[in-house]
XYZ file of N, CA and C in Angstrom:
348
model
N -50.148 99.883 -57.435
C -48.870 98.503 -57.089
C -48.533 99.225 -55.845
N -47.463 98.047 -55.339
C -46.577 98.476 -54.406
C -45.474 98.280 -54.797
N -44.608 99.160 -54.892
C -42.911 98.444 -55.296
C -41.824 97.347 -54.590
N -42.655 97.703 -52.935
C -42.219 96.056 -52.382
C -42.342 95.267 -52.949
N -43.395 95.045 -53.757
C -44.110 93.263 -53.614
C -43.713 93.347 -54.866
N -43.027 94.305 -56.746
C -42.890 93.933 -57.209
C -40.978 93.416 -57.401
N -40.384 94.687 -57.169
C -39.212 94.976 -56.891
C -38.108 93.179 -56.543
N -39.000 92.279 -56.461
C -38.188 90.946 -56.264
C -38.088 90.108 -57.308
N -39.624 90.697 -57.724
C -40.298 89.382 -58.623
C -38.972 90.519 -59.615
N -39.710 91.463 -60.165
C -38.652 92.139 -61.648
C -37.314 91.910 -61.292
N -36.413 91.548 -59.571
C -35.186 91.407 -59.928
C -35.154 89.579 -60.449
N -36.393 88.429 -59.998
C -35.779 87.076 -60.399
C -36.036 87.670 -62.076
N -36.790 88.006 -61.899
C -36.623 88.370 -64.137
C -35.953 88.183 -64.548
N -34.862 89.271 -64.068
C -33.470 89.284 -64.410
C -32.730 88.672 -64.124
N -32.675 88.091 -63.703
C -31.368 87.141 -63.066
C -32.525 85.699 -64.056
N -32.980 85.523 -64.000
C -33.453 83.986 -64.888
C -33.061 84.906 -66.349
N -33.041 86.387 -66.906
C -33.139 86.672 -68.462
C -31.604 86.323 -68.931
N -31.052 86.464 -66.984
C -29.523 86.647 -67.627
C -29.356 85.071 -67.776
N -29.525 84.952 -66.376
C -28.722 82.601 -66.997
C -29.142 82.847 -67.465
N -30.331 82.980 -68.779
C -30.581 81.538 -69.718
C -29.646 82.365 -70.907
N -29.938 83.415 -70.629
C -28.695 84.716 -71.737
C -27.419 84.588 -72.013
N -26.787 83.744 -71.005
C -26.365 82.025 -70.799
C -25.084 81.679 -70.893
N -26.971 81.102 -70.749
C -26.431 79.194 -71.167
C -27.121 79.038 -72.576
N -27.666 80.491 -73.601
C -27.794 80.292 -75.184
C -26.677 80.561 -75.359
N -24.898 81.834 -74.568
C -23.811 81.907 -75.396
C -23.407 81.198 -75.052
N -23.295 80.183 -74.160
C -22.516 79.224 -73.852
C -22.778 78.102 -74.986
N -23.992 78.061 -75.571
C -24.929 77.241 -76.527
C -23.812 77.618 -78.180
N -23.628 78.638 -78.253
C -22.725 79.121 -79.337
C -22.075 79.089 -79.500
N -21.169 78.756 -78.127
C -19.844 78.989 -78.243
C -19.528 76.787 -78.481
N -20.580 76.104 -77.864
C -20.731 75.344 -78.448
C -20.013 74.660 -79.775
N -21.049 75.731 -80.917
C -21.682 75.278 -81.561
C -20.655 75.922 -82.807
N -20.087 76.773 -82.098
C -18.374 77.651 -82.788
C -17.587 76.624 -82.704
N -17.734 75.636 -81.776
C -16.759 75.407 -81.821
C -16.612 73.877 -82.549
N -17.477 73.094 -82.669
C -18.494 71.718 -83.385
C -17.383 71.700 -84.948
N -16.863 72.502 -85.646
C -16.407 72.279 -87.097
C -14.812 72.366 -86.477
N -14.061 73.150 -85.633
C -12.596 72.403 -84.997
C -12.447 71.117 -84.303
N -13.378 70.988 -83.375
C -13.394 69.968 -82.574
C -13.651 68.321 -83.784
N -14.214 68.977 -84.181
C -15.315 66.915 -85.120
C -13.652 67.390 -86.055
N -13.078 68.566 -86.327
C -11.439 67.815 -87.398
C -10.458 67.362 -87.017
N -10.759 68.520 -86.024
C -9.015 68.051 -85.268
C -8.514 66.690 -84.190
N -9.784 66.778 -83.247
C -10.207 64.994 -83.079
C -10.795 63.359 -83.696
N -11.291 63.632 -84.812
C -11.225 63.057 -85.363
C -9.725 62.282 -85.796
N -9.305 63.360 -86.451
C -8.007 62.258 -87.016
C -7.734 62.726 -88.626
N -6.248 63.300 -88.951
C -6.610 63.085 -90.027
C -5.093 61.906 -90.806
N -4.274 62.403 -91.267
C -3.302 61.140 -91.724
C -2.768 60.883 -90.927
N -2.999 59.559 -90.783
C -2.414 58.354 -89.943
C -2.458 58.811 -88.684
N -3.797 59.165 -88.351
C -4.631 59.669 -87.202
C -4.104 60.322 -86.670
N -4.071 60.937 -86.558
C -3.580 62.542 -86.185
C -3.937 63.428 -85.861
N -4.007 63.307 -84.531
C -5.051 64.312 -83.043
C -3.656 66.048 -82.731
N -5.164 66.464 -82.539
C -5.358 67.633 -82.112
C -5.447 68.067 -80.307
N -5.315 67.340 -79.201
C -6.044 67.388 -78.444
C -6.853 68.779 -78.062
N -4.827 69.694 -78.430
C -6.127 70.620 -77.931
C -6.617 71.281 -77.944
N -7.615 70.889 -79.386
C -8.587 72.424 -79.726
C -9.628 71.529 -78.320
N -9.194 70.543 -77.575
C -10.544 70.049 -76.230
C -9.737 70.817 -75.403
N -8.786 70.805 -75.045
C -8.696 70.935 -73.818
C -8.161 72.556 -73.413
N -7.270 72.936 -74.432
C -7.678 74.667 -74.584
C -9.120 75.319 -75.535
N -9.590 75.424 -76.614
C -10.346 75.832 -77.603
C -11.767 75.734 -77.190
N -12.086 74.025 -76.476
C -13.318 73.947 -75.730
C -13.407 74.865 -74.594
N -13.118 75.227 -73.508
C -12.778 75.432 -72.916
C -13.179 77.649 -73.245
N -12.047 77.952 -73.533
C -12.412 79.299 -74.491
C -13.649 79.516 -74.737
N -13.499 79.098 -75.766
C -14.887 78.893 -76.639
C -15.756 78.799 -75.906
N -17.005 78.640 -74.905
C -17.749 78.309 -74.482
C -17.581 79.506 -73.075
N -16.440 79.762 -72.758
C -16.659 81.102 -72.305
C -16.192 82.834 -72.577
N -16.061 82.185 -74.036
C -16.155 83.167 -74.392
C -17.364 83.702 -75.316
N -18.068 82.745 -75.461
C -20.001 83.340 -75.278
C -20.344 83.806 -75.155
N -20.185 82.905 -73.382
C -21.068 83.218 -71.986
C -21.037 84.378 -71.500
N -19.538 84.601 -72.436
C -19.104 86.744 -71.924
C -19.762 86.867 -72.838
N -20.287 87.067 -74.020
C -19.858 88.135 -75.111
C -22.113 87.781 -74.800
N -22.544 86.920 -74.991
C -24.352 87.082 -74.394
C -23.844 87.983 -73.281
N -23.342 87.560 -71.895
C -22.733 88.229 -71.136
C -23.231 90.340 -70.772
N -22.164 90.221 -71.903
C -21.073 91.404 -72.118
C -23.635 92.671 -73.174
N -23.668 91.420 -73.529
C -24.517 92.652 -75.024
C -25.345 92.624 -73.881
N -26.367 91.627 -72.474
C -26.886 91.350 -71.805
C -26.292 92.968 -70.717
N -25.894 93.421 -70.446
C -25.503 94.385 -69.682
C -25.981 95.757 -70.561
N -25.320 95.200 -71.647
C -25.884 96.583 -72.635
C -27.301 97.646 -72.769
N -27.323 95.846 -72.802
C -28.579 96.211 -73.269
C -30.098 96.710 -71.631
N -28.905 96.177 -70.762
C -30.092 96.862 -69.045
C -28.944 98.207 -69.106
N -28.369 98.884 -69.931
C -27.836 100.056 -69.622
C -26.184 100.094 -68.933
N -25.528 98.868 -68.514
C -24.915 98.738 -67.877
C -23.288 98.508 -68.158
N -23.510 99.514 -68.529
C -22.030 100.528 -69.810
C -21.106 99.783 -69.350
N -20.431 99.784 -67.145
C -19.385 99.448 -67.401
C -19.399 98.139 -67.072
N -19.579 97.322 -66.898
C -20.021 96.211 -66.467
C -19.582 95.460 -68.249
N -20.878 96.089 -69.379
C -20.101 95.199 -70.894
C -18.982 95.664 -71.225
N -18.589 96.744 -70.787
C -16.922 97.344 -70.842
C -16.082 96.431 -70.929
N -16.479 95.860 -69.607
C -15.863 95.142 -69.027
C -15.248 93.554 -69.607
N -16.599 93.184 -69.640
C -16.391 91.536 -70.255
C -16.824 92.415 -72.168
N -16.115 92.725 -72.711
C -16.221 93.382 -73.795
C -14.355 92.953 -73.261
N -13.878 93.644 -72.451
C -12.833 93.748 -72.458
C -12.244 92.287 -72.281
N -12.727 91.489 -71.615
C -12.828 90.120 -71.067
C -12.689 89.397 -71.978
N -13.792 89.037 -73.544
C -13.475 88.911 -74.457
C -12.781 88.906 -75.527
N -12.644 90.235 -75.138
C -11.166 90.362 -76.008
C -9.968 89.627 -75.496
N -9.361 89.232 -73.927
C -7.829 89.216 -73.978
C -8.515 87.725 -74.261
N -9.187 87.259 -74.415
C -9.362 85.549 -74.188
C -9.396 85.877 -75.993
N -10.053 86.150 -77.053
C -9.495 85.739 -78.528
C -7.728 86.249 -78.769
N -7.557 86.726 -77.390
C -5.991 87.290 -78.582
C -5.077 85.573 -76.962
N -5.445 85.476 -76.394
C -5.254 84.047 -75.598
C -5.092 82.618 -76.779
N -6.455 83.087 -77.275
C -7.239 82.330 -77.918
C -6.186 82.015 -79.423
N -5.623 82.854 -79.618
C -4.900 82.809 -81.456
C -3.784 82.711 -80.313
N -3.244 83.754 -79.127
C -1.466 83.114 -78.936
C -0.943 81.783 -78.983
N -2.054 80.822 -78.313
C -2.225 79.568 -78.339
C -3.123 78.489 -79.002
N -3.140 79.357 -80.362
C -3.968 78.435 -81.667
C -4.677 76.906 -80.869
N -5.442 77.698 -80.138
C -6.412 76.220 -79.918
C -6.984 76.324 -80.607
N -7.670 76.896 -81.836
C -8.304 75.397 -83.033
C -7.617 75.734 -84.203
N -6.412 75.349 -83.727
C -5.790 74.477 -85.668
C -5.504 72.944 -85.712
N -6.188 72.516 -86.378
C -6.860 71.869 -87.196
C -4.594 71.022 -86.800
N -5.567 69.164 -87.216
C -3.816 68.744 -87.174
C -3.269 69.018 -88.072
N -1.499 69.058 -87.960
C -0.337 69.080 -88.644
C -0.879 69.064 -89.306
N -1.400 67.582 -90.152
C -1.271 67.242 -91.512
C -2.026 67.392 -92.549
N -3.728 67.668 -91.507
C -4.250 68.604 -93.217
C -4.066 70.430 -93.408
N -2.702 71.077 -91.971
C -2.660 71.823 -92.441
C -1.326 71.876 -94.082
N -0.582 71.320 -93.569
C 0.807 70.816 -94.280
C 0.249 69.788 -95.274
N -0.221 70.127 -96.112
C -0.757 69.285 -97.091
C 0.778 69.086 -98.800
N 1.023 69.916 -98.419
C 2.359 69.951 -99.488
C 1.687 69.783 -100.793
N 2.320 69.770 -102.312
C 2.600 69.548 -103.062
C 1.834 68.655 -104.064
N 0.948 67.745 -103.563
C -0.168 66.310 -103.657
C -1.753 67.333 -103.696
N -1.399 68.092 -103.283
C -2.669 68.109 -102.252
C -3.484 69.372 -103.913
């Protein structure tokens, strides 16, 4: 077998696997967001909504899922610097999400008070 003919094919297969990994990571991020999005956008007491879950939480979870999957893909391929860089980016996104409280539910659901 000539290595000149197998290299482009191997690169194409690796690229396709990376794309599928990123897409699966984005889907996992979406699935992780769904419980928060449903409860925050459907409204709680007196139809109070928290749109920050949609405008901040969804993009952060989609990007976080994609970066986590790509970090795992890079680690499996033996590219440790890339995997560590992507892991640091995921940690930064997680810190940003916690700081902005993007997965908070509606205020009425969290501050129920004594009747609950």
